[in-house]
């Protein structure tokens, strides 16, 4: 059917309104946002002096399949799949970097741990680099695989490079259990990095003020 030009201009505005309202009435799926939970940890060695100078945590490097914001689950074949409608509130590099900075401050009992770029005139002594290769789970387990490197910025050399691997059993087989296990996995990674920092980085004298918040 051919609509006369005058008739078309007469019904045009009403047609536009109808299409707009129709679009607004189409059901939409609201995404659920998740954040890594804070995990407070006691200092590793309350009587020990922290590493000398500042510790700088570099931006977290994540594998390509982890760069999106969807929570990833492992299917029966072991492949990672996006969870539709379940996404992180921020990218993993930002969330893990922020959480690890706070946890390292707690574990080492010092405020001298900063996320890159850190304080403008900070005296950086040790640098930590994290490469995240896996961060996903299923209804039973949460898996994390990361490699971390600790370097002495003064001597300009690598002090150690290690791999952290963990499979945690989920307390609850749902997305909230998934996020809780993911948060604990980051806390455990932070703990191992802190232990290694105390072992390989030069330390301050015992009489130095250790911790201020």
mmCIF file of C-alpha atoms in Angstrom:
data_model
loop_
_atom_site.group_PDB
_atom_site.id
_atom_site.type_symbol
_atom_site.label_atom_id
_atom_site.label_comp_id
_atom_site.label_asym_id
_atom_site.label_seq_id
_atom_site.Cartn_x
_atom_site.Cartn_y
_atom_site.Cartn_z
ATOM 1 C CA UNK A 1 0.000 0.000 0.000
ATOM 2 C CA UNK A 2 1.318 3.476 -0.912
ATOM 3 C CA UNK A 3 0.717 6.195 1.716
ATOM 4 C CA UNK A 4 0.208 9.691 0.285
ATOM 5 C CA UNK A 5 2.937 12.151 1.237
ATOM 6 C CA UNK A 6 0.548 14.452 3.149
ATOM 7 C CA UNK A 7 -0.912 11.505 5.089
ATOM 8 C CA UNK A 8 2.575 10.247 5.978
ATOM 9 C CA UNK A 9 3.573 13.582 7.506
ATOM 10 C CA UNK A 10 0.309 13.554 9.453
ATOM 11 C CA UNK A 11 0.929 10.172 11.094
ATOM 12 C CA UNK A 12 4.745 10.492 11.298
ATOM 13 C CA UNK A 13 4.946 12.072 14.781
ATOM 14 C CA UNK A 14 2.464 9.535 16.206
ATOM 15 C CA UNK A 15 4.412 6.685 14.674
ATOM 16 C CA UNK A 16 7.649 7.962 16.263
ATOM 17 C CA UNK A 17 5.994 8.182 19.703
ATOM 18 C CA UNK A 18 4.578 4.669 19.347
ATOM 19 C CA UNK A 19 7.995 3.245 18.435
ATOM 20 C CA UNK A 20 9.660 5.058 21.351
ATOM 21 C CA UNK A 21 7.119 3.787 23.869
ATOM 22 C CA UNK A 22 7.332 0.324 22.399
ATOM 23 C CA UNK A 23 11.093 0.316 22.906
ATOM 24 C CA UNK A 24 10.711 1.444 26.514
ATOM 25 C CA UNK A 25 8.273 -1.373 27.239
ATOM 26 C CA UNK A 26 10.609 -4.109 26.008
ATOM 27 C CA UNK A 27 11.740 -6.078 29.089
ATOM 28 C CA UNK A 28 15.411 -5.540 29.976
ATOM 29 C CA UNK A 29 17.677 -7.764 32.061
ATOM 30 C CA UNK A 30 19.368 -5.960 34.953
ATOM 31 C CA UNK A 31 22.968 -6.973 35.525
ATOM 32 C CA UNK A 32 24.141 -7.890 39.028
ATOM 33 C CA UNK A 33 27.383 -6.155 40.052
ATOM 34 C CA UNK A 34 29.984 -7.783 42.291
ATOM 35 C CA UNK A 35 33.059 -6.428 44.071
ATOM 36 C CA UNK A 36 35.947 -8.228 45.727
ATOM 37 C CA UNK A 37 35.369 -8.221 49.469
ATOM 38 C CA UNK A 38 37.861 -6.658 51.896
ATOM 39 C CA UNK A 39 39.776 -9.312 53.844
ATOM 40 C CA UNK A 40 41.550 -7.870 56.876
ATOM 41 C CA UNK A 41 44.686 -9.770 57.844
ATOM 42 C CA UNK A 42 46.877 -9.480 60.907
ATOM 43 C CA UNK A 43 50.546 -8.484 60.485
ATOM 44 C CA UNK A 44 52.777 -11.423 59.685
ATOM 45 C CA UNK A 45 55.498 -10.607 62.195
ATOM 46 C CA UNK A 46 54.441 -7.775 64.535
ATOM 47 C CA UNK A 47 57.951 -7.441 65.981
ATOM 48 C CA UNK A 48 59.761 -7.364 62.636
ATOM 49 C CA UNK A 49 60.762 -4.266 60.737
ATOM 50 C CA UNK A 50 59.120 -3.772 57.314
ATOM 51 C CA UNK A 51 61.115 -3.635 54.072
ATOM 52 C CA UNK A 52 63.198 -0.483 53.648
ATOM 53 C CA UNK A 53 61.817 2.283 51.458
ATOM 54 C CA UNK A 54 58.506 2.082 49.640
ATOM 55 C CA UNK A 55 57.031 -0.954 47.939
ATOM 56 C CA UNK A 56 55.359 -0.155 44.628
ATOM 57 C CA UNK A 57 52.704 -2.494 43.261
ATOM 58 C CA UNK A 58 52.644 -2.151 39.495
ATOM 59 C CA UNK A 59 49.357 -2.306 37.506
ATOM 60 C CA UNK A 60 48.030 -5.870 37.493
ATOM 61 C CA UNK A 61 48.552 -7.538 34.116
ATOM 62 C CA UNK A 62 45.611 -9.808 33.260
ATOM 63 C CA UNK A 63 45.319 -12.411 30.507
ATOM 64 C CA UNK A 64 43.197 -11.400 27.486
ATOM 65 C CA UNK A 65 40.220 -13.570 28.489
ATOM 66 C CA UNK A 66 40.114 -11.844 31.916
ATOM 67 C CA UNK A 67 40.021 -8.282 30.623
ATOM 68 C CA UNK A 68 36.225 -8.098 30.381
ATOM 69 C CA UNK A 69 33.983 -7.490 33.378
ATOM 70 C CA UNK A 70 31.877 -10.662 33.235
ATOM 71 C CA UNK A 71 32.408 -13.245 35.951
ATOM 72 C CA UNK A 72 33.940 -16.295 34.283
ATOM 73 C CA UNK A 73 32.881 -19.868 34.963
ATOM 74 C CA UNK A 74 34.493 -23.077 33.773
ATOM 75 C CA UNK A 75 32.311 -25.464 31.775
ATOM 76 C CA UNK A 76 32.679 -29.264 31.803
ATOM 77 C CA UNK A 77 35.441 -29.095 29.198
ATOM 78 C CA UNK A 78 37.464 -26.645 31.308
ATOM 79 C CA UNK A 79 36.844 -23.688 28.979
ATOM 80 C CA UNK A 80 36.087 -20.257 30.482
ATOM 81 C CA UNK A 81 32.649 -18.802 29.691
ATOM 82 C CA UNK A 82 31.103 -15.414 30.420
ATOM 83 C CA UNK A 83 28.328 -15.331 33.008
ATOM 84 C CA UNK A 84 25.505 -13.356 31.422
ATOM 85 C CA UNK A 85 24.111 -10.714 33.762
ATOM 86 C CA UNK A 86 26.820 -11.198 36.427
ATOM 87 C CA UNK A 87 29.656 -8.685 36.124
ATOM 88 C CA UNK A 88 32.408 -7.123 38.228
ATOM 89 C CA UNK A 89 31.764 -3.569 39.401
ATOM 90 C CA UNK A 90 35.230 -2.638 38.063
ATOM 91 C CA UNK A 91 37.864 -4.375 35.980
ATOM 92 C CA UNK A 92 39.973 -7.029 37.702
ATOM 93 C CA UNK A 93 43.228 -5.124 37.315
ATOM 94 C CA UNK A 94 41.800 -2.200 39.292
ATOM 95 C CA UNK A 95 40.027 -4.262 41.943
ATOM 96 C CA UNK A 96 42.885 -6.655 42.619
ATOM 97 C CA UNK A 97 45.440 -3.832 42.643
ATOM 98 C CA UNK A 98 43.450 -1.852 45.214
ATOM 99 C CA UNK A 99 42.745 -4.882 47.428
ATOM 100 C CA UNK A 100 46.321 -6.126 47.352
ATOM 101 C CA UNK A 101 47.717 -2.694 48.250
ATOM 102 C CA UNK A 102 45.578 -2.538 51.399
ATOM 103 C CA UNK A 103 46.306 -6.148 52.340
ATOM 104 C CA UNK A 104 50.059 -5.745 51.903
ATOM 105 C CA UNK A 105 49.925 -2.680 54.155
ATOM 106 C CA UNK A 106 48.153 -4.763 56.820
ATOM 107 C CA UNK A 107 50.409 -7.808 56.473
ATOM 108 C CA UNK A 108 53.657 -5.833 56.490
ATOM 109 C CA UNK A 109 52.403 -3.380 59.135
ATOM 110 C CA UNK A 110 53.461 -0.354 57.105
ATOM 111 C CA UNK A 111 51.806 2.388 55.107
ATOM 112 C CA UNK A 112 54.755 2.360 52.694
ATOM 113 C CA UNK A 113 52.999 0.208 50.105
ATOM 114 C CA UNK A 114 51.490 2.051 47.155
ATOM 115 C CA UNK A 115 49.745 1.246 43.912
ATOM 116 C CA UNK A 116 51.393 2.665 40.781
ATOM 117 C CA UNK A 117 52.215 5.497 40.232
ATOM 118 C CA UNK A 118 52.514 5.949 44.017
ATOM 119 C CA UNK A 119 53.601 9.156 45.795
ATOM 120 C CA UNK A 120 55.346 11.649 43.549
ATOM 121 C CA UNK A 121 58.559 11.764 45.582
ATOM 122 C CA UNK A 122 58.398 8.293 47.095
ATOM 123 C CA UNK A 123 61.671 6.460 47.719
ATOM 124 C CA UNK A 124 60.780 3.214 45.919
ATOM 125 C CA UNK A 125 63.003 0.312 46.961
ATOM 126 C CA UNK A 126 61.052 -2.831 45.923
ATOM 127 C CA UNK A 127 58.660 -3.278 43.024
ATOM 128 C CA UNK A 128 56.003 -5.995 42.703
ATOM 129 C CA UNK A 129 54.577 -7.124 39.358
ATOM 130 C CA UNK A 130 51.584 -9.478 39.120
ATOM 131 C CA UNK A 131 50.589 -11.388 35.976
ATOM 132 C CA UNK A 132 47.140 -12.946 36.350
ATOM 133 C CA UNK A 133 46.640 -15.947 34.070
ATOM 134 C CA UNK A 134 43.444 -17.456 35.544
ATOM 135 C CA UNK A 135 40.662 -16.127 37.764
ATOM 136 C CA UNK A 136 37.490 -18.200 37.324
ATOM 137 C CA UNK A 137 35.395 -20.942 38.889
ATOM 138 C CA UNK A 138 32.455 -23.310 38.690
ATOM 139 C CA UNK A 139 29.819 -24.545 41.144
ATOM 140 C CA UNK A 140 32.480 -26.310 43.266
ATOM 141 C CA UNK A 141 35.845 -24.603 42.923
ATOM 142 C CA UNK A 142 37.428 -21.217 42.337
ATOM 143 C CA UNK A 143 40.796 -21.211 40.548
ATOM 144 C CA UNK A 144 43.520 -18.588 40.499
ATOM 145 C CA UNK A 145 46.853 -18.722 38.690
ATOM 146 C CA UNK A 146 49.297 -15.828 38.916
ATOM 147 C CA UNK A 147 52.988 -15.143 38.537
ATOM 148 C CA UNK A 148 54.599 -12.454 40.651
ATOM 149 C CA UNK A 149 57.993 -10.795 40.317
ATOM 150 C CA UNK A 150 59.760 -8.798 43.019
ATOM 151 C CA UNK A 151 62.562 -6.456 41.969
ATOM 152 C CA UNK A 152 65.056 -4.214 43.731
ATOM 153 C CA UNK A 153 64.715 -0.854 42.002
ATOM 154 C CA UNK A 154 67.955 0.488 43.500
ATOM 155 C CA UNK A 155 70.080 -2.436 42.328
ATOM 156 C CA UNK A 156 67.922 -2.748 39.190
ATOM 157 C CA UNK A 157 67.641 -6.523 39.400
ATOM 158 C CA UNK A 158 64.975 -9.183 39.900
ATOM 159 C CA UNK A 159 65.052 -10.634 43.415
ATOM 160 C CA UNK A 160 62.601 -13.472 42.812
ATOM 161 C CA UNK A 161 59.875 -14.674 40.457
ATOM 162 C CA UNK A 162 57.289 -17.210 41.594
ATOM 163 C CA UNK A 163 53.992 -18.808 40.562
ATOM 164 C CA UNK A 164 50.921 -18.819 42.804
ATOM 165 C CA UNK A 165 48.280 -21.465 42.067
ATOM 166 C CA UNK A 166 45.202 -22.266 44.117
ATOM 167 C CA UNK A 167 41.889 -24.113 43.793
ATOM 168 C CA UNK A 168 39.471 -23.117 46.549
ATOM 169 C CA UNK A 169 36.317 -25.051 47.421
ATOM 170 C CA UNK A 170 33.253 -22.775 47.342
ATOM 171 C CA UNK A 171 31.350 -22.564 50.632
ATOM 172 C CA UNK A 172 28.163 -21.821 48.687
ATOM 173 C CA UNK A 173 27.562 -22.967 45.083
ATOM 174 C CA UNK A 174 26.319 -19.575 43.867
ATOM 175 C CA UNK A 175 27.780 -16.313 42.610
ATOM 176 C CA UNK A 176 28.122 -14.873 46.117
ATOM 177 C CA UNK A 177 30.116 -17.945 47.132
ATOM 178 C CA UNK A 178 32.167 -17.465 43.954
ATOM 179 C CA UNK A 179 33.014 -13.849 44.870
ATOM 180 C CA UNK A 180 33.816 -14.778 48.488
ATOM 181 C CA UNK A 181 36.264 -17.439 47.296
ATOM 182 C CA UNK A 182 37.746 -15.030 44.748
ATOM 183 C CA UNK A 183 38.273 -12.447 47.515
ATOM 184 C CA UNK A 184 39.968 -15.013 49.750
ATOM 185 C CA UNK A 185 42.177 -16.126 46.854
ATOM 186 C CA UNK A 186 43.416 -12.533 46.431
ATOM 187 C CA UNK A 187 44.040 -12.357 50.194
ATOM 188 C CA UNK A 188 46.079 -15.576 50.061
ATOM 189 C CA UNK A 189 48.077 -14.259 47.098
ATOM 190 C CA UNK A 190 48.747 -11.060 49.060
ATOM 191 C CA UNK A 191 49.931 -13.103 52.031
ATOM 192 C CA UNK A 192 52.395 -15.104 49.942
ATOM 193 C CA UNK A 193 53.735 -11.937 48.292
ATOM 194 C CA UNK A 194 54.134 -10.302 51.721
ATOM 195 C CA UNK A 195 56.060 -13.302 53.088
ATOM 196 C CA UNK A 196 58.344 -13.199 50.060
ATOM 197 C CA UNK A 197 58.890 -9.439 50.414
ATOM 198 C CA UNK A 198 60.037 -9.913 54.015
ATOM 199 C CA UNK A 199 62.422 -12.638 52.864
ATOM 200 C CA UNK A 200 64.067 -10.900 49.902
ATOM 201 C CA UNK A 201 63.772 -7.116 50.396
ATOM 202 C CA UNK A 202 66.196 -5.113 52.555
ATOM 203 C CA UNK A 203 64.622 -4.167 55.872
ATOM 204 C CA UNK A 204 64.628 -1.004 57.955
ATOM 205 C CA UNK A 205 66.158 -0.828 61.419
ATOM 206 C CA UNK A 206 63.872 -2.098 64.225
ATOM 207 C CA UNK A 207 63.453 1.343 65.806
ATOM 208 C CA UNK A 208 61.761 2.858 62.737
ATOM 209 C CA UNK A 209 58.079 3.737 63.200
ATOM 210 C CA UNK A 210 56.385 0.860 61.465
ATOM 211 C CA UNK A 211 52.734 1.568 60.847
ATOM 212 C CA UNK A 212 50.504 4.588 60.507
ATOM 213 C CA UNK A 213 47.008 4.802 59.030
#
